[in-house]
Short mmCIF file of C-alpha atoms in Angstrom, two decimals:
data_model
loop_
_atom_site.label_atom_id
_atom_site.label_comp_id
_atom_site.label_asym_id
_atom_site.label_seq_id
_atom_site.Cartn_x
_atom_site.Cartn_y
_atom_site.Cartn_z
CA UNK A 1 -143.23 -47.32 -37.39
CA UNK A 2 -146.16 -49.40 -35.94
CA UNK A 3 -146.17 -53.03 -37.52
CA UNK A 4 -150.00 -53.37 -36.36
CA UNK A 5 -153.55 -53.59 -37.89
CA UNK A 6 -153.86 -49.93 -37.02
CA UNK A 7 -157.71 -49.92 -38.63
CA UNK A 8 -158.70 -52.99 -37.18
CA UNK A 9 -158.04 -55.26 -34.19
CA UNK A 10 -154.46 -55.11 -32.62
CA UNK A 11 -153.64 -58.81 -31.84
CA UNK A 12 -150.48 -57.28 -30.07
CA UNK A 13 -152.10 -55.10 -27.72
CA UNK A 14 -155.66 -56.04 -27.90
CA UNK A 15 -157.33 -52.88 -29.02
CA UNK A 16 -159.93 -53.04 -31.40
CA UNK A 17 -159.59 -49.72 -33.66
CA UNK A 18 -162.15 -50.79 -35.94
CA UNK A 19 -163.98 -47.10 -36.14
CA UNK A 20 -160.74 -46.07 -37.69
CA UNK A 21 -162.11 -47.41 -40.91
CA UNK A 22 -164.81 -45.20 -40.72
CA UNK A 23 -162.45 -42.12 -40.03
CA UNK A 24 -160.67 -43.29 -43.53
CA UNK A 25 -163.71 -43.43 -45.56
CA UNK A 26 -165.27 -40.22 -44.46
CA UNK A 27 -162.08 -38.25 -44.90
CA UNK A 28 -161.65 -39.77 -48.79
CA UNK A 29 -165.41 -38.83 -49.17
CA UNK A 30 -164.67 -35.03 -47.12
CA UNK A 31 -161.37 -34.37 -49.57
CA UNK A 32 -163.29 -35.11 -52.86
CA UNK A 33 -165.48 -32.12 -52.23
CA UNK A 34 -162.20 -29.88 -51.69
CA UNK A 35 -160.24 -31.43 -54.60
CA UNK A 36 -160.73 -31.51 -58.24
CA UNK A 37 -160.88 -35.45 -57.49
CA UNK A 38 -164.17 -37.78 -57.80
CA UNK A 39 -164.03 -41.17 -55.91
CA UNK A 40 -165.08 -44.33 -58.28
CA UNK A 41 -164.58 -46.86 -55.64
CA UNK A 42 -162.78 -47.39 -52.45
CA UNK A 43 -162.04 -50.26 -49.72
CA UNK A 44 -160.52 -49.88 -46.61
CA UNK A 45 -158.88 -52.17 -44.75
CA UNK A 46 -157.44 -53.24 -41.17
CA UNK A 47 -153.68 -52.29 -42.39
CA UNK A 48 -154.24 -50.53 -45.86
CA UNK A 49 -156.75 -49.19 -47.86
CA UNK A 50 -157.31 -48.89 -52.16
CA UNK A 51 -159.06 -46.04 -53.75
CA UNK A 52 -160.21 -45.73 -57.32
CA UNK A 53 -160.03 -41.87 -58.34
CA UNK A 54 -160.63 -39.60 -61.23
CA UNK A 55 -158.66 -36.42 -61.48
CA UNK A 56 -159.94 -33.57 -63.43
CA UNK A 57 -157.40 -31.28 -64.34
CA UNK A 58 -159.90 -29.16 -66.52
CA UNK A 59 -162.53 -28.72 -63.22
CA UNK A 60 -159.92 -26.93 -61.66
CA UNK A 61 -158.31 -24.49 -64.33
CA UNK A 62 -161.84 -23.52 -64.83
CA UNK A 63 -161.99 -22.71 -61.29
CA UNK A 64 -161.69 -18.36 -60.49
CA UNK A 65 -158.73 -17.96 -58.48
CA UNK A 66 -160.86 -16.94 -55.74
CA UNK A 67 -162.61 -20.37 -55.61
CA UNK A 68 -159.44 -21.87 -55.50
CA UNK A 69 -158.29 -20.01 -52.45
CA UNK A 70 -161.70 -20.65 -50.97
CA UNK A 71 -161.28 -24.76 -51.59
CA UNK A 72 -157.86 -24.71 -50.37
CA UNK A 73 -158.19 -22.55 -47.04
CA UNK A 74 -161.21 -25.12 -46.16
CA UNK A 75 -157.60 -27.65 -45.45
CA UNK A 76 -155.11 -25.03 -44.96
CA UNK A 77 -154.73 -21.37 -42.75
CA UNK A 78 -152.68 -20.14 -45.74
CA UNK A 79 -150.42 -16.61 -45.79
CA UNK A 80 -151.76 -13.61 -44.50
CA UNK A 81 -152.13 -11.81 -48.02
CA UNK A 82 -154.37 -14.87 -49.04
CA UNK A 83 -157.03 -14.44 -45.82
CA UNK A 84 -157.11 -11.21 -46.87
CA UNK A 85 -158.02 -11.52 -50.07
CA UNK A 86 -160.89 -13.21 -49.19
CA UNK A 87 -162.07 -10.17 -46.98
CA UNK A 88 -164.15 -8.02 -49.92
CA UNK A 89 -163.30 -4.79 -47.46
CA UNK A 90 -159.68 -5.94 -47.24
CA UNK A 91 -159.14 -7.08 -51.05
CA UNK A 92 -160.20 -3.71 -51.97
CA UNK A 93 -157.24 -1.80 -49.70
CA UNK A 94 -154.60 -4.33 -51.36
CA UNK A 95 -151.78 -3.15 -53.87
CA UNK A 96 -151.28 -4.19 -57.43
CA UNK A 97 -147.95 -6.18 -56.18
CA UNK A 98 -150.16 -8.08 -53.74
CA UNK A 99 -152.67 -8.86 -55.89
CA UNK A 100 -149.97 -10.43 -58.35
CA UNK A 101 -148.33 -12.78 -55.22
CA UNK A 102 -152.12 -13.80 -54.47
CA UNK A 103 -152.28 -14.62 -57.70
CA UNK A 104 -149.26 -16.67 -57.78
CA UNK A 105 -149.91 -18.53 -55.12
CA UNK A 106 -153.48 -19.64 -56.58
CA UNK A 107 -152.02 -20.74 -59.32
CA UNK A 108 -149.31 -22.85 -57.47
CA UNK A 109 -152.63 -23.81 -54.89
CA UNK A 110 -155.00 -25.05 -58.17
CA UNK A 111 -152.16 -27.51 -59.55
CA UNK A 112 -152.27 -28.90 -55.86
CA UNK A 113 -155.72 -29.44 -55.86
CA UNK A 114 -155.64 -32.21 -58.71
CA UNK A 115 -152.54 -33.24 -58.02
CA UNK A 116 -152.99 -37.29 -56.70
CA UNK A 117 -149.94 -36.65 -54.36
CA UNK A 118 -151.82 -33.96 -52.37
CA UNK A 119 -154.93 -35.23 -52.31
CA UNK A 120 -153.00 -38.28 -50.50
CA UNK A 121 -150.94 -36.22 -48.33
CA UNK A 122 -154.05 -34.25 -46.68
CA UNK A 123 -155.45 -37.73 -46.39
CA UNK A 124 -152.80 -40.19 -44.94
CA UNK A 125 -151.65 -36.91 -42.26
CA UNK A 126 -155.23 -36.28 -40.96
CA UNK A 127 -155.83 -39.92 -40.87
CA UNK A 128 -152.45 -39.94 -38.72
CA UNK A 129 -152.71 -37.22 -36.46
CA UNK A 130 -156.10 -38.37 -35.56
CA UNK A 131 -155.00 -41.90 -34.52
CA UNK A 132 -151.92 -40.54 -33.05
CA UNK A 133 -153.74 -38.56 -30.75
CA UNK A 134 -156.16 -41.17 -29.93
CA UNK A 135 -152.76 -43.14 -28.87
CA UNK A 136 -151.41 -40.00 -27.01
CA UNK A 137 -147.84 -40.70 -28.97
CA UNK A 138 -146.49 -39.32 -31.62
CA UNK A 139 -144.51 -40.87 -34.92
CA UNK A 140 -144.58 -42.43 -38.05
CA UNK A 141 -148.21 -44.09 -38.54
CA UNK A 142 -148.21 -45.03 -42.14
CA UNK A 143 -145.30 -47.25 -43.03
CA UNK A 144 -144.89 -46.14 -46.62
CA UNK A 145 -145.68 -44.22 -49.38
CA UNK A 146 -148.85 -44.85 -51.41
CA UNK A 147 -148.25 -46.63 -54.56
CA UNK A 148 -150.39 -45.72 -57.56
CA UNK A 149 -150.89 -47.17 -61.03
CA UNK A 150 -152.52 -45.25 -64.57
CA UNK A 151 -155.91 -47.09 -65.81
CA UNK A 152 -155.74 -46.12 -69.46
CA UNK A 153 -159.24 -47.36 -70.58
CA UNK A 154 -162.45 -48.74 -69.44
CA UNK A 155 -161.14 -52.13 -69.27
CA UNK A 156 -158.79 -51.40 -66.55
CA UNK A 157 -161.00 -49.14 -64.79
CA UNK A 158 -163.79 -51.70 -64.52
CA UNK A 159 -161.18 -54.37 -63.18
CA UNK A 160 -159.73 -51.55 -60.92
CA UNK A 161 -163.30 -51.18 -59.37
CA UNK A 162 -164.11 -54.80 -59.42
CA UNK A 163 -160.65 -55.75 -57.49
CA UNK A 164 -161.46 -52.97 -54.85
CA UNK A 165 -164.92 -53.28 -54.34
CA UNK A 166 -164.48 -57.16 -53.75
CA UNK A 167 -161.75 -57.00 -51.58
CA UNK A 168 -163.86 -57.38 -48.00
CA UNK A 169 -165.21 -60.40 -49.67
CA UNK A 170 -162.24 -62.11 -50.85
CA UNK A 171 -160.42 -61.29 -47.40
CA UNK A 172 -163.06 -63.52 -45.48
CA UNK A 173 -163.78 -59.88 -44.11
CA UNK A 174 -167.55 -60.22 -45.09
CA UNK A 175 -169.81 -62.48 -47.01
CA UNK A 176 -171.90 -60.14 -49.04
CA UNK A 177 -171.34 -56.78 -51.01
CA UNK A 178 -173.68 -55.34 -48.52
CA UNK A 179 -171.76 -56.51 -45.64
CA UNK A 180 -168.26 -55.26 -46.64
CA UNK A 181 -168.30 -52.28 -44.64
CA UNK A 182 -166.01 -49.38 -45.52
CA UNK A 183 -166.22 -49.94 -49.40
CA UNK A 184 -167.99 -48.08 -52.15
CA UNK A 185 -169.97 -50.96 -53.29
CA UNK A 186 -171.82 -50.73 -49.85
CA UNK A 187 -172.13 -47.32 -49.75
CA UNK A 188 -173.66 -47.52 -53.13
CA UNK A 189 -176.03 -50.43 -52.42
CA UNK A 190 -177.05 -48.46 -49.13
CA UNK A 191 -177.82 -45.38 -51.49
CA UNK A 192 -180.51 -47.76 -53.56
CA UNK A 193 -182.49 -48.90 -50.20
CA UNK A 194 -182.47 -44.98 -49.28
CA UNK A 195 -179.97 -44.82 -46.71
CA UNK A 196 -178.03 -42.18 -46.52
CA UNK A 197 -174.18 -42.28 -45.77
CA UNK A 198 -173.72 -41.42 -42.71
CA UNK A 199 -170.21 -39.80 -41.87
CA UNK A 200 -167.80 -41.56 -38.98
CA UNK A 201 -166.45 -38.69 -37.13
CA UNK A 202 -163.19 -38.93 -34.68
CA UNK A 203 -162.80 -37.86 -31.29
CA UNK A 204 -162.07 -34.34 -30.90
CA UNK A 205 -158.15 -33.78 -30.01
CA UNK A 206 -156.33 -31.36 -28.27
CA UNK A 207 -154.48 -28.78 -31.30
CA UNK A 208 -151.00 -29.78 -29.64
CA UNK A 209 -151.24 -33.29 -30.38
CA UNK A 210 -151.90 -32.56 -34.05
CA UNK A 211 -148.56 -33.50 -35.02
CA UNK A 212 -147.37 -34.72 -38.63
CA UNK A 213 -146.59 -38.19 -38.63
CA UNK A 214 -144.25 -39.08 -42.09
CA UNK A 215 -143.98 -41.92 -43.77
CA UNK A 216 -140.16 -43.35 -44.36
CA UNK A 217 -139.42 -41.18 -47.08
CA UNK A 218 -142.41 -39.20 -47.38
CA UNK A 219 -142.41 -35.56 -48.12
CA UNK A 220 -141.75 -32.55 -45.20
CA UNK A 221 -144.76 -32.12 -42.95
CA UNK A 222 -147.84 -30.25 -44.54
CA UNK A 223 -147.84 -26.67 -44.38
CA UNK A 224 -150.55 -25.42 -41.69
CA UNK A 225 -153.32 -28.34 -41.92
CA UNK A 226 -155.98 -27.05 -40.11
CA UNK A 227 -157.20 -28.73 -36.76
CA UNK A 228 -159.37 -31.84 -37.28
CA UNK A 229 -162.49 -29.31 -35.69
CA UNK A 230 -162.04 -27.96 -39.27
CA UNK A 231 -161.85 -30.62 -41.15
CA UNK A 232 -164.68 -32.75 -39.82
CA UNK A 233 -166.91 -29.63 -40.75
CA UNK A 234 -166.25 -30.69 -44.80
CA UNK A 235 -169.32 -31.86 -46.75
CA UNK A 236 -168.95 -35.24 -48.15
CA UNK A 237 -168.94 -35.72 -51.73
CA UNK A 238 -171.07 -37.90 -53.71
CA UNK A 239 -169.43 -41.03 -55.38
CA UNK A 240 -168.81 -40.60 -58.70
CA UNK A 241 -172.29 -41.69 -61.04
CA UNK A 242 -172.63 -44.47 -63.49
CA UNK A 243 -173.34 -43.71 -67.08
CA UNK A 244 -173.36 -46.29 -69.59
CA UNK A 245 -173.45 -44.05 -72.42
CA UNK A 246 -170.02 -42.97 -71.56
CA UNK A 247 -171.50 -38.97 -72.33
CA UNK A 248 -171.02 -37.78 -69.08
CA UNK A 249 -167.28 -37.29 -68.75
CA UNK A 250 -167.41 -37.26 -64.66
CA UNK A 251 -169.51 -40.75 -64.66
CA UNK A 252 -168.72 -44.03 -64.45
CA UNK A 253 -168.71 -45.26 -67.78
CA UNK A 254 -171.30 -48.18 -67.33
CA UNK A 255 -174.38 -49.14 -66.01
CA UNK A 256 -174.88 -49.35 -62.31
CA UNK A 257 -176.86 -52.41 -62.24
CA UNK A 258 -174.90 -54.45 -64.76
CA UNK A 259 -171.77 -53.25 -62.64
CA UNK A 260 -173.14 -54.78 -59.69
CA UNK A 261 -173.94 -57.87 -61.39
CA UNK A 262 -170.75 -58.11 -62.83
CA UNK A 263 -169.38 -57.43 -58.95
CA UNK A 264 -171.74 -59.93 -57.57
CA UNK A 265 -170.97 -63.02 -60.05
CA UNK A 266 -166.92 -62.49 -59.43
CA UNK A 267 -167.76 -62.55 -55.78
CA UNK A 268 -169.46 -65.49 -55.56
CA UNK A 269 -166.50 -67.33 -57.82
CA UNK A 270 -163.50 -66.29 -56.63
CA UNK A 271 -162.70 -68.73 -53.69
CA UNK A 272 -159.53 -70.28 -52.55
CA UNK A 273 -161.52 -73.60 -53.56
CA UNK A 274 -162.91 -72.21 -56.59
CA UNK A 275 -160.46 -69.98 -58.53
CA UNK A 276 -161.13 -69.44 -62.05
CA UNK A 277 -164.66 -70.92 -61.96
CA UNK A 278 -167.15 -69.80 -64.37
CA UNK A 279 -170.83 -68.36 -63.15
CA UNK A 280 -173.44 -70.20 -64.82
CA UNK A 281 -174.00 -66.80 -66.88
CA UNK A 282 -171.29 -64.56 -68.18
CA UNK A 283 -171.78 -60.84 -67.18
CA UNK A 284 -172.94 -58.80 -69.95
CA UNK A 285 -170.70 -55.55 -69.20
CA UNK A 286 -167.84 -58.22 -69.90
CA UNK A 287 -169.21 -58.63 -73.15
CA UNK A 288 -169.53 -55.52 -73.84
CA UNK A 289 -165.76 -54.36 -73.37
CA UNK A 290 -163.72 -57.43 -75.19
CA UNK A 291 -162.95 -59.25 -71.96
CA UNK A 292 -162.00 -62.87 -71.40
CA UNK A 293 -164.80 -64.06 -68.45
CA UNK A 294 -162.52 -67.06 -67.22
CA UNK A 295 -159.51 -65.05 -67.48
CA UNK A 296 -161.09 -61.89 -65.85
CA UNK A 297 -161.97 -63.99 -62.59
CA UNK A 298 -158.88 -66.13 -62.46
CA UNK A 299 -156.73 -63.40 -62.15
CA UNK A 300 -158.45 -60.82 -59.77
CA UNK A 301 -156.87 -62.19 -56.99
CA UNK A 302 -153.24 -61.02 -58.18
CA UNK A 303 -154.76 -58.27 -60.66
CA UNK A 304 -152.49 -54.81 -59.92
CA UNK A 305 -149.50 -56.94 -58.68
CA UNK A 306 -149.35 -58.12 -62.75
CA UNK A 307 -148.64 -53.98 -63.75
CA UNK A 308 -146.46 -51.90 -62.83
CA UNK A 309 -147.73 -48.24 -62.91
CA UNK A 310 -150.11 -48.47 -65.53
CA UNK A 311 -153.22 -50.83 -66.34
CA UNK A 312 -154.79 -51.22 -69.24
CA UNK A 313 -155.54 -53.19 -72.71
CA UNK A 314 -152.19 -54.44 -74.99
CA UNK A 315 -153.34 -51.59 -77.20
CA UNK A 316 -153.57 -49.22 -74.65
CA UNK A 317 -150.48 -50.11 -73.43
CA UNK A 318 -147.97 -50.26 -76.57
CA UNK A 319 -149.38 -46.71 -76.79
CA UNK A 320 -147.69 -45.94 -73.70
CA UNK A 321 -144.55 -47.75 -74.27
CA UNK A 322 -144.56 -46.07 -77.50
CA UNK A 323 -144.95 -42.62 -75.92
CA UNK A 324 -142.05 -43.33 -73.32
CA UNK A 325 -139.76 -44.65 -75.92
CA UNK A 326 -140.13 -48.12 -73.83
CA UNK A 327 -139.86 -51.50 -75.28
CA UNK A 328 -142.26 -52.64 -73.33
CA UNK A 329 -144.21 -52.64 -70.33
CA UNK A 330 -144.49 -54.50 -66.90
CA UNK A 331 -148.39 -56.10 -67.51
CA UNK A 332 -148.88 -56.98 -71.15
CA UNK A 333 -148.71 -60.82 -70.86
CA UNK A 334 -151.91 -60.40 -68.32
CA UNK A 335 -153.48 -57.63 -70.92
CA UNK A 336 -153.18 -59.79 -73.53
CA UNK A 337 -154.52 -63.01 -71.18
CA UNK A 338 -157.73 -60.72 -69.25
CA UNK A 339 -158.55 -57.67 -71.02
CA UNK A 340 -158.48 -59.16 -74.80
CA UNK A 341 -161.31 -61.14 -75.85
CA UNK A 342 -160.40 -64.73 -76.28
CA UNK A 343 -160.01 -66.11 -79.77
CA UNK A 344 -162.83 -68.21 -81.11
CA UNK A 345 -162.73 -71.90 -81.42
CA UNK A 346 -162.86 -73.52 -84.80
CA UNK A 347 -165.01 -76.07 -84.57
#
């Protein structure tokens, strides 16, 4: 494996890969419009990146199988029987047996396509190859597997977005939300003065040197990823919306602007020098949902390191537990401390 800052600069060799960030936003952004997946927030880094996804199960079974085998051949060649399907002329010559193992393999191809594991595969190998061929080598490029945790309610999920969207800032990586490059937050702020995203595309490379590049423990190589010429041709999806009437099940459930207040107060407070400060106002959305202001930006440093693979409230949590026959989970002391509102003083 490379031990390097493979999206940034390389103080062991020199290089500067910087535009690799830009490869790793566009291809999140290029694999949402494939996948039954929207994209709340993301941040990438020089070593790692964090994304912030919503997977909707019920977009895809509502999906005709045909649709399905259109989304997934825009990643994959597939079988034979499946490219023919998706000839009208040659559908029409196919048998009743055929039509069955078409059907089969749709249904096998729309679990896949809101499955968080594939959606993560298709990204971390394209990401891979790309750099890989770039290098002219071949090998492991990612060093492990991705690690993901469940947000059970819209506390978690607005802490989730906060702790990504901020984490340019608190890396000394940029100043302002509008300077963190590579993050949803700036993408989103870009949308609001009218400019467009613009999509960061890689070099073209040679079809031999597209080779899959595991991670220690990672799954056998993708079947039949098509060349990147392919899949730099995907539109870019949209970021998810914000609704803060919580009606519109693929939004955001909040407001936009009171999100990026929230955003901007917690960046300008959390500081190696200034940990657990309080902004001379407290952020309404934090109001809103229950949640402790002083214990909400004293811990988003260490947030997801407090959980294990699920974030939420103590409620939301014990329901969890209580589901998997657990005693408890990994997380509640910091529930109970950040996502509860705080008990009021007698005076």
């Amino acid at each position: 494996m490379r031990r390097a800052f493979l999206c940034g600069h390389d103080a062991h060799s020199g290089q500067d890969f910087e535009h690799r960030r830009g490869w790793v936003e566009t291809r999140i952004r290029e694999l949402a419009s494939v996948f039954a997946i929207d994209v709340a927030a993301y941040a990438v880094m020089s070593n790692h990146y964090h994304v912030v996804l919503r997977v909707d199960a019920a977009r895809a079974r509502g999906w005709s199988d045909e649709e399905v085998l259109r989304r997934w051949t825009q990643l994959f060649t597939g079988p034979l029987l499946v490219q023919q399907f998706l000839q009208p002329p040659q559908r029409a010559l196919m048998g009743q047996a055929q039509l069955e193992q078409v059907q089969a393999l749709a249904d096998t191809y729309r679990a896949r396509l809101f499955e968080l594991s594939w959606f993560m595969r298709v990204l971390n190998e394209s990401i891979a190859r790309q750099a890989n061929a770039e290098d002219g080598v071949k090998g492991r490029f990612w060093e492990g597997r991705f690690k993901s945790q469940a947000l059970l309610d819209e506390q978690a999920l607005l802490s989730a977005m906060t702790y990504v969207d901020l984490n340019p800032v608190r890396a000394g990586m940029a100043e302002s939300l509008e300077d963190s490059a590579h993050t949803a937050i700036a993408a989103r702020l870009a949308e609001l003065r009218g400019q467009p995203f613009v999509p960061v595309q890689a070099p073209q490379a040679p079809l031999q040197a597209a080779q899959h590049s595991s991670a220690p423990g990672a799954a056998a190589p993708l079947p039949h990823l098509l060349p990147e010429q392919a899949l730099a041709c995907l539109p870019e999806a949209p970021l998810m919306p914000f609704d803060p009437t919580g009606r519109f099940a693929q939004a955001v459930p909040f407001g936009l602007q009171e999100y990026l207040d929230l955003v901007d107060t917690v960046g300008r407070v959390v500081h190696p020098t200034k940990r657990g400060t309080i902004a001379h106002h407290v952020p309404p959305l934090l109001q809103r949902l229950g949640m402790d202001t002083e214990a909400f930006i004293a811990c988003a440093d260490t947030f997801f390191r407090s959980f294990a693979n699920a974030v939420g409230t103590p409620a939301s949590l014990a329901q969890l537990a209580a589901r998997r026959q657990a005693r408890a989970l990994r997380g509640m002391a910091t529930a109970r401390q950040m996502l509860s509102p705080r008990p009021e003083r007698v005076a």
